[in-house]
Amino acid sequence: MSAPALLVPRTRAGIAERLARSAATVQGVHTVTSQVPDWLVQQRRSVGAVVRRIPFAELDHWSFSPGTGNLGHDSGRFFTIEGLHVTRPEAEWQQPIIVQPEIGILGILAKEFDGVLHFLMQAKMEPGNPNLVQLSPTVQATRSNYTKAHGGMEVQYLEHFLAPRREQVLTDVLQSEHGAWFFQKRNRNMIVEVEEDVPVHDAFCWLTLGQILELLRLDNIVNMDARTVLASAPAVPAETRALSSDADLLAWFTGERTRHDVRARLMPLREIAGWQTGEHAVSRIDERFFRVVAVSVEGAGREVAGWTQPIIEPVERGVVGFAYRLFDGVPHVLAHALVEGGFLDTVELAPTVQCVPSNYAPLPAGDRPRFLDVMLDAPPERVRYSTVHSEEGGRFLNAESRYLIVETDEATTPTQPPPGYHWVTPGQLNWLAAHSRYVNVQARTLLAVLDAALRETTAP
Amino acid sequence: MSAPALLVPRTRAGIAERLARSAATVQGVHTVTSQVPDWLVQQRRSVGAVVRRIPFAELDHWSFSPGTGNLGHDSGRFFTIEGLHVTRPEAEWQQPIIVQPEIGILGILAKEFDGVLHFLMQAKMEPGNPNLVQLSPTVQATRSNYTKAHGGMEVQYLEHFLAPRREQVLTDVLQSEHGAWFFQKRNRNMIVEVEEDVPVHDAFCWLTLGQILELLRLDNIVNMDARTVLASAPAVPAETRALSSDADLLAWFTGERTRHDVRARLMPLREIAGWQTGEHAVSRIDERFFRVVAVSVEGAGREVAGWTQPIIEPVERGVVGFAYRLFDGVPHVLAHALVEGGFLDTVELAPTVQCVPSNYAPLPAGDRPRFLDVMLDAPPERVRYSTVHSEEGGRFLNAESRYLIVETDEATTPTQPPPGYHWVTPGQLNWLAAHSRYVNVQARTLLAVLDAALRETTAP
């Protein structure tokens, strides 16, 4: 017995094409692209926030637990900083890590103006951003935010993401965040389209994808949350051929997950080896990698008037880059199946290079991260993209990296790469980014700019 | 600069079609299907194994750790049984759980005979199988197995799975296992095709997919490991329309993962509340769900001559079933986004019903699992599939469930299902099963038989 029902095509037509049209539109209906950086500066002035480093003792409602030494909020909400013990056959280490099991929403509202999708972006202050205010998704809310654990204001536009009608959702996927600093964190990345008029509140503006891509050429303008949401959006299938089929790519990835035997368990922060706790920082005795510090935020117009919080500060600026080659005319980037202790499952696809070089300065040259010098020594004409971006300013203080896309050759990056590396096309990376935990957050930043960066430089 | 290179189509043609041809072939070149059950009985006799329940004190090299009470092997390998503490907003519980972080290989070797793919299946003894010997994948090996942690024999045919050439791999994906009993367990599900002749060792035979599907109509013949591998294989895209698009299905699934706030942490087995440890069993005080017990295996011809091990024994036979309806001529099954404490991430798609009914007997009728009575009370002409299968006999003792596919209607299973349920087509389920952690192991057993079961009963 067959029931009559309104079936729909399994493949929803047109979303990728409409996103591509928006990406090709560099003039928006509402805002002039070149004015956005100044607008962000003005927003920063009007927020008037001051971020100060403070000793842990000045944290308000945050404290080290007497038993475990874990750093947490009195309410039991937000996040904790605990210890992590990672065991691999070839290495073992302990480190502090942010534990925040709840899933936040990173949501961008989209709407057509003059037949072109525009995206409602927010000028948002976050204490860890080097310039405080960056272009952010429409909504960027932890569950504590939107259940108002800290008694703050309403999250504007949140209702569009809590219960959107299905046909409005352009993308909706859980994506991982930094596995070196977060324990198994994931956020919900959404783009939701509205047809009705929505009010444009102060500190919001509509931009086309083309405008956002132009702004992604500038340092520290588009924040991490906006980058990962944009990377999760479906792209128009570009290439039908690649160095390996999609099935072979999955099989290789499965092999990488299997090959790495990673055991990661939380442990008391008090007991981690190789780290020391001072008045101002929890840091490695050899001062590599990162520190846990504390900041106070004063006079901010954010959800609450002011607050203090712990935050993670990397020791220095990082380098994050994809090696890029054309094979038989088809663009490929060299993905790295990278272990990070906080990943929910062993490895994810990372850029070719992802490191803070100074962490390796004390080590013999042979222990330098592979392909790092290919990135650092690239002649200018081979650098297709080079921009400084910072990571999520709510949890990371001045966590800047130079993001690079560098054209390479057979001598530096062979067609048959070393174990753990695999050439993938932008289309394959986009296909995998539609699912959770394939593409790490740094690779997603580069994925967001990949098509635009390659198009500009490879067009005749 | 573009390098010449041998590109391949991203979509590898023909694999799903060749699998479908094998599924349609009910006579194999080597073995008569009807003789397989007898052959399994003969194999059981020749193995001559005897499985005895023993008290924990008779376990050899296994013991409860003095500190945590966790049950483990002296070598630190194989698996441990620890405590798990699951916290949800609406519920909280503690339970024993198997911790086995290493990834095993479940691999089936495939080869064409007379133009049709045949699969090399093994008659394998496992102590928890009700009838001891069942039809298993060619290779079924934990990392301890294939690194010979227990000093056993070579794993036959293993070399085909450790380093297959890419073009030989028909499917290769990490799949979850029982989240109620395993902590974040996953195994590598592989089908690898060979062109060369391979020797057929004792206890192995070549069967077509059609033959295996016939055997899947019989109780306790095809083991869980074989079922999950077959479910992971690509199917020919059947339907292009569905009640919801693939993108909407993913968005719904993302919403389900976000909606459920599940915190699961390992804890000492000694400290779990609501359970008691006796000489023969760790069991719930109210005797619901399952027990941890111990068995000895004697006179087996498996990897080693004999052994003892802990094993999990459910209290009674379960019911696992998909409600099935045709919408506008297109088959759909009702998937349930189910929380299991041991899942790596919150929920996976489970069958409409998955429970042991007697666990709910002490509860008020309103707390009975939803849709259970639709399964149990179905008139015979609506039952499209009904077979008893047992779960992985290496870890679970007599863990039988009746697997059902039942045709339902609007009155019992409405087009708009309750929250947490979603109508999906067989093709959508197969598409998701190509990736990790979408489709749980019980749903994969039903997925393996779904097309065949529906074809038989819906053909004119």
CSV table of N, CA, C and O in Angstrom, one decimal, chain B residues 354-393:
chain,number,residue,atom,x,y,z
B,354,GLN,N,14.4,-0.7,19.0
B,354,GLN,CA,15.6,-1.5,19.4
B,354,GLN,C,15.6,-1.6,20.9
B,354,GLN,O,16.0,-0.6,21.6
B,355,CYS,N,15.2,-2.7,21.4
B,355,CYS,CA,15.1,-2.8,22.8
B,355,CYS,C,15.0,-4.3,23.2
B,355,CYS,O,14.7,-5.2,22.4
B,356,VAL,N,15.2,-4.6,24.5
B,356,VAL,CA,14.8,-5.9,25.1
B,356,VAL,C,13.5,-5.6,25.8
B,356,VAL,O,13.5,-4.9,26.9
B,357,PRO,N,12.4,-6.1,25.3
B,357,PRO,CA,11.1,-5.8,25.9
B,357,PRO,C,11.0,-6.0,27.4
B,357,PRO,O,10.4,-5.2,28.2
B,358,SER,N,11.6,-7.1,27.9
B,358,SER,CA,11.4,-7.4,29.3
B,358,SER,C,12.0,-6.3,30.3
B,358,SER,O,11.7,-6.2,31.4
B,359,ASN,N,13.0,-5.5,29.7
B,359,ASN,CA,13.6,-4.5,30.5
B,359,ASN,C,12.5,-3.4,30.9
B,359,ASN,O,12.7,-2.7,31.9
B,360,TYR,N,11.4,-3.4,30.1
B,360,TYR,CA,10.4,-2.4,30.4
B,360,TYR,C,9.2,-3.0,31.1
B,360,TYR,O,8.2,-2.2,31.4
B,361,ALA,N,9.2,-4.3,31.3
B,361,ALA,CA,8.0,-4.9,31.9
B,361,ALA,C,7.7,-4.3,33.3
B,361,ALA,O,6.5,-4.1,33.6
B,362,PRO,N,8.8,-4.0,34.1
B,362,PRO,CA,8.4,-3.4,35.4
B,362,PRO,C,7.9,-2.0,35.4
B,362,PRO,O,7.4,-1.4,36.4
B,363,LEU,N,7.9,-1.3,34.2
B,363,LEU,CA,7.6,0.1,34.1
B,363,LEU,C,6.1,0.3,33.7
B,363,LEU,O,5.5,-0.6,33.1
B,364,PRO,N,5.6,1.4,34.0
B,364,PRO,CA,4.2,1.7,33.5
B,364,PRO,C,4.1,1.6,32.0
B,364,PRO,O,5.1,1.8,31.3
B,365,ALA,N,2.9,1.3,31.5
B,365,ALA,CA,2.7,1.1,30.1
B,365,ALA,C,3.2,2.3,29.3
B,365,ALA,O,3.7,2.2,28.1
B,366,GLY,N,3.0,3.5,29.8
B,366,GLY,CA,3.5,4.7,29.1
B,366,GLY,C,5.0,4.8,28.9
B,366,GLY,O,5.4,5.6,28.0
B,367,ASP,N,5.7,4.1,29.6
B,367,ASP,CA,7.2,4.1,29.4
B,367,ASP,C,7.7,3.0,28.5
B,367,ASP,O,8.9,2.8,28.4
B,368,ARG,N,6.7,2.2,27.9
B,368,ARG,CA,7.1,1.2,26.9
B,368,ARG,C,7.8,1.9,25.7
B,368,ARG,O,7.4,3.0,25.3
B,369,PRO,N,8.8,1.3,25.1
B,369,PRO,CA,9.4,1.9,24.0
B,369,PRO,C,8.4,2.1,22.9
B,369,PRO,O,7.6,1.3,22.6
B,370,ARG,N,8.5,3.3,22.3
B,370,ARG,CA,7.6,3.7,21.2
B,370,ARG,C,7.7,2.8,20.0
B,370,ARG,O,8.8,2.3,19.7
B,371,PHE,N,6.6,2.5,19.5
B,371,PHE,CA,6.4,1.6,18.3
B,371,PHE,C,6.7,0.1,18.5
B,371,PHE,O,6.6,-0.7,17.6
B,372,LEU,N,7.1,-0.2,19.8
B,372,LEU,CA,7.3,-1.6,20.0
B,372,LEU,C,6.1,-2.5,19.7
B,372,LEU,O,6.3,-3.6,19.1
B,373,ASP,N,5.0,-2.0,20.1
B,373,ASP,CA,3.8,-2.9,19.9
B,373,ASP,C,3.4,-3.0,18.4
B,373,ASP,O,2.8,-4.0,18.0
B,374,VAL,N,3.8,-1.9,17.7
B,374,VAL,CA,3.5,-2.0,16.2
B,374,VAL,C,4.3,-3.2,15.6
B,374,VAL,O,3.9,-3.9,14.7
B,375,MET,N,5.5,-3.4,16.2
B,375,MET,CA,6.4,-4.5,15.7
B,375,MET,C,5.8,-5.8,16.2
B,375,MET,O,5.7,-6.8,15.4
B,376,LEU,N,5.5,-5.9,17.5
B,376,LEU,CA,5.1,-7.2,18.1
B,376,LEU,C,3.7,-7.6,17.6
B,376,LEU,O,3.5,-8.8,17.5
B,377,ASP,N,2.8,-6.7,17.3
B,377,ASP,CA,1.5,-7.1,17.0
B,377,ASP,C,1.2,-7.1,15.5
B,377,ASP,O,0.0,-7.2,15.1
B,378,ALA,N,2.3,-7.0,14.7
B,378,ALA,CA,2.0,-6.9,13.2
B,378,ALA,C,1.4,-8.2,12.7
B,378,ALA,O,1.9,-9.3,13.1
B,379,PRO,N,0.4,-8.1,11.9
B,379,PRO,CA,-0.1,-9.3,11.3
B,379,PRO,C,0.9,-9.9,10.3
B,379,PRO,O,1.7,-9.2,9.7
B,380,PRO,N,0.9,-11.2,10.2
B,380,PRO,CA,2.0,-11.9,9.4
B,380,PRO,C,2.2,-11.3,8.0
B,380,PRO,O,3.3,-11.3,7.5
B,381,GLU,N,1.1,-11.0,7.3
B,381,GLU,CA,1.2,-10.5,6.0
B,381,GLU,C,1.9,-9.2,5.9
B,381,GLU,O,2.3,-8.7,4.8
B,382,ARG,N,2.1,-8.5,7.0
B,382,ARG,CA,2.8,-7.2,7.0
B,382,ARG,C,4.3,-7.3,7.4
B,382,ARG,O,5.0,-6.4,7.4
B,383,VAL,N,4.7,-8.5,7.8
B,383,VAL,CA,6.1,-8.7,8.2
B,383,VAL,C,6.9,-9.1,7.0
B,383,VAL,O,6.8,-10.2,6.4
B,384,ARG,N,7.7,-8.2,6.6
B,384,ARG,CA,8.5,-8.4,5.4
B,384,ARG,C,9.8,-9.1,5.7
B,384,ARG,O,10.5,-9.7,4.8
B,385,TYR,N,10.2,-9.1,6.9
B,385,TYR,CA,11.5,-9.8,7.3
B,385,TYR,C,11.4,-10.1,8.8
B,385,TYR,O,10.9,-9.2,9.6
B,386,SER,N,11.8,-11.3,9.1
B,386,SER,CA,11.8,-11.7,10.6
B,386,SER,C,12.7,-12.8,10.8
B,386,SER,O,12.5,-14.0,10.4
B,387,THR,N,13.9,-12.5,11.3
B,387,THR,CA,15.0,-13.5,11.5
B,387,THR,C,15.7,-13.1,12.8
B,387,THR,O,15.8,-12.0,13.1
B,388,VAL,N,16.1,-14.2,13.5
B,388,VAL,CA,16.9,-14.0,14.7
B,388,VAL,C,18.4,-14.0,14.4
B,388,VAL,O,18.9,-14.9,13.7
B,389,HIS,N,19.0,-12.9,14.8
B,389,HIS,CA,20.5,-12.8,14.6
B,389,HIS,C,21.1,-12.5,16.0
B,389,HIS,O,20.5,-11.9,16.8
B,390,SER,N,22.3,-13.0,16.1
B,390,SER,CA,23.1,-12.7,17.4
B,390,SER,C,24.1,-11.6,17.1
B,390,SER,O,24.6,-11.5,16.0
B,391,GLU,N,24.5,-10.9,18.1
B,391,GLU,CA,25.6,-9.9,18.0
B,391,GLU,C,26.9,-10.6,18.2
B,391,GLU,O,27.0,-11.7,18.6
B,392,GLU,N,28.0,-9.9,17.8
B,392,GLU,CA,29.4,-10.3,17.9
B,392,GLU,C,29.7,-11.3,19.0
B,392,GLU,O,29.7,-10.9,20.2
B,393,GLY,N,29.9,-12.5,18.6
B,393,GLY,CA,30.1,-13.6,19.6
B,393,GLY,C,31.4,-13.6,20.3
B,393,GLY,O,31.6,-14.4,21.2
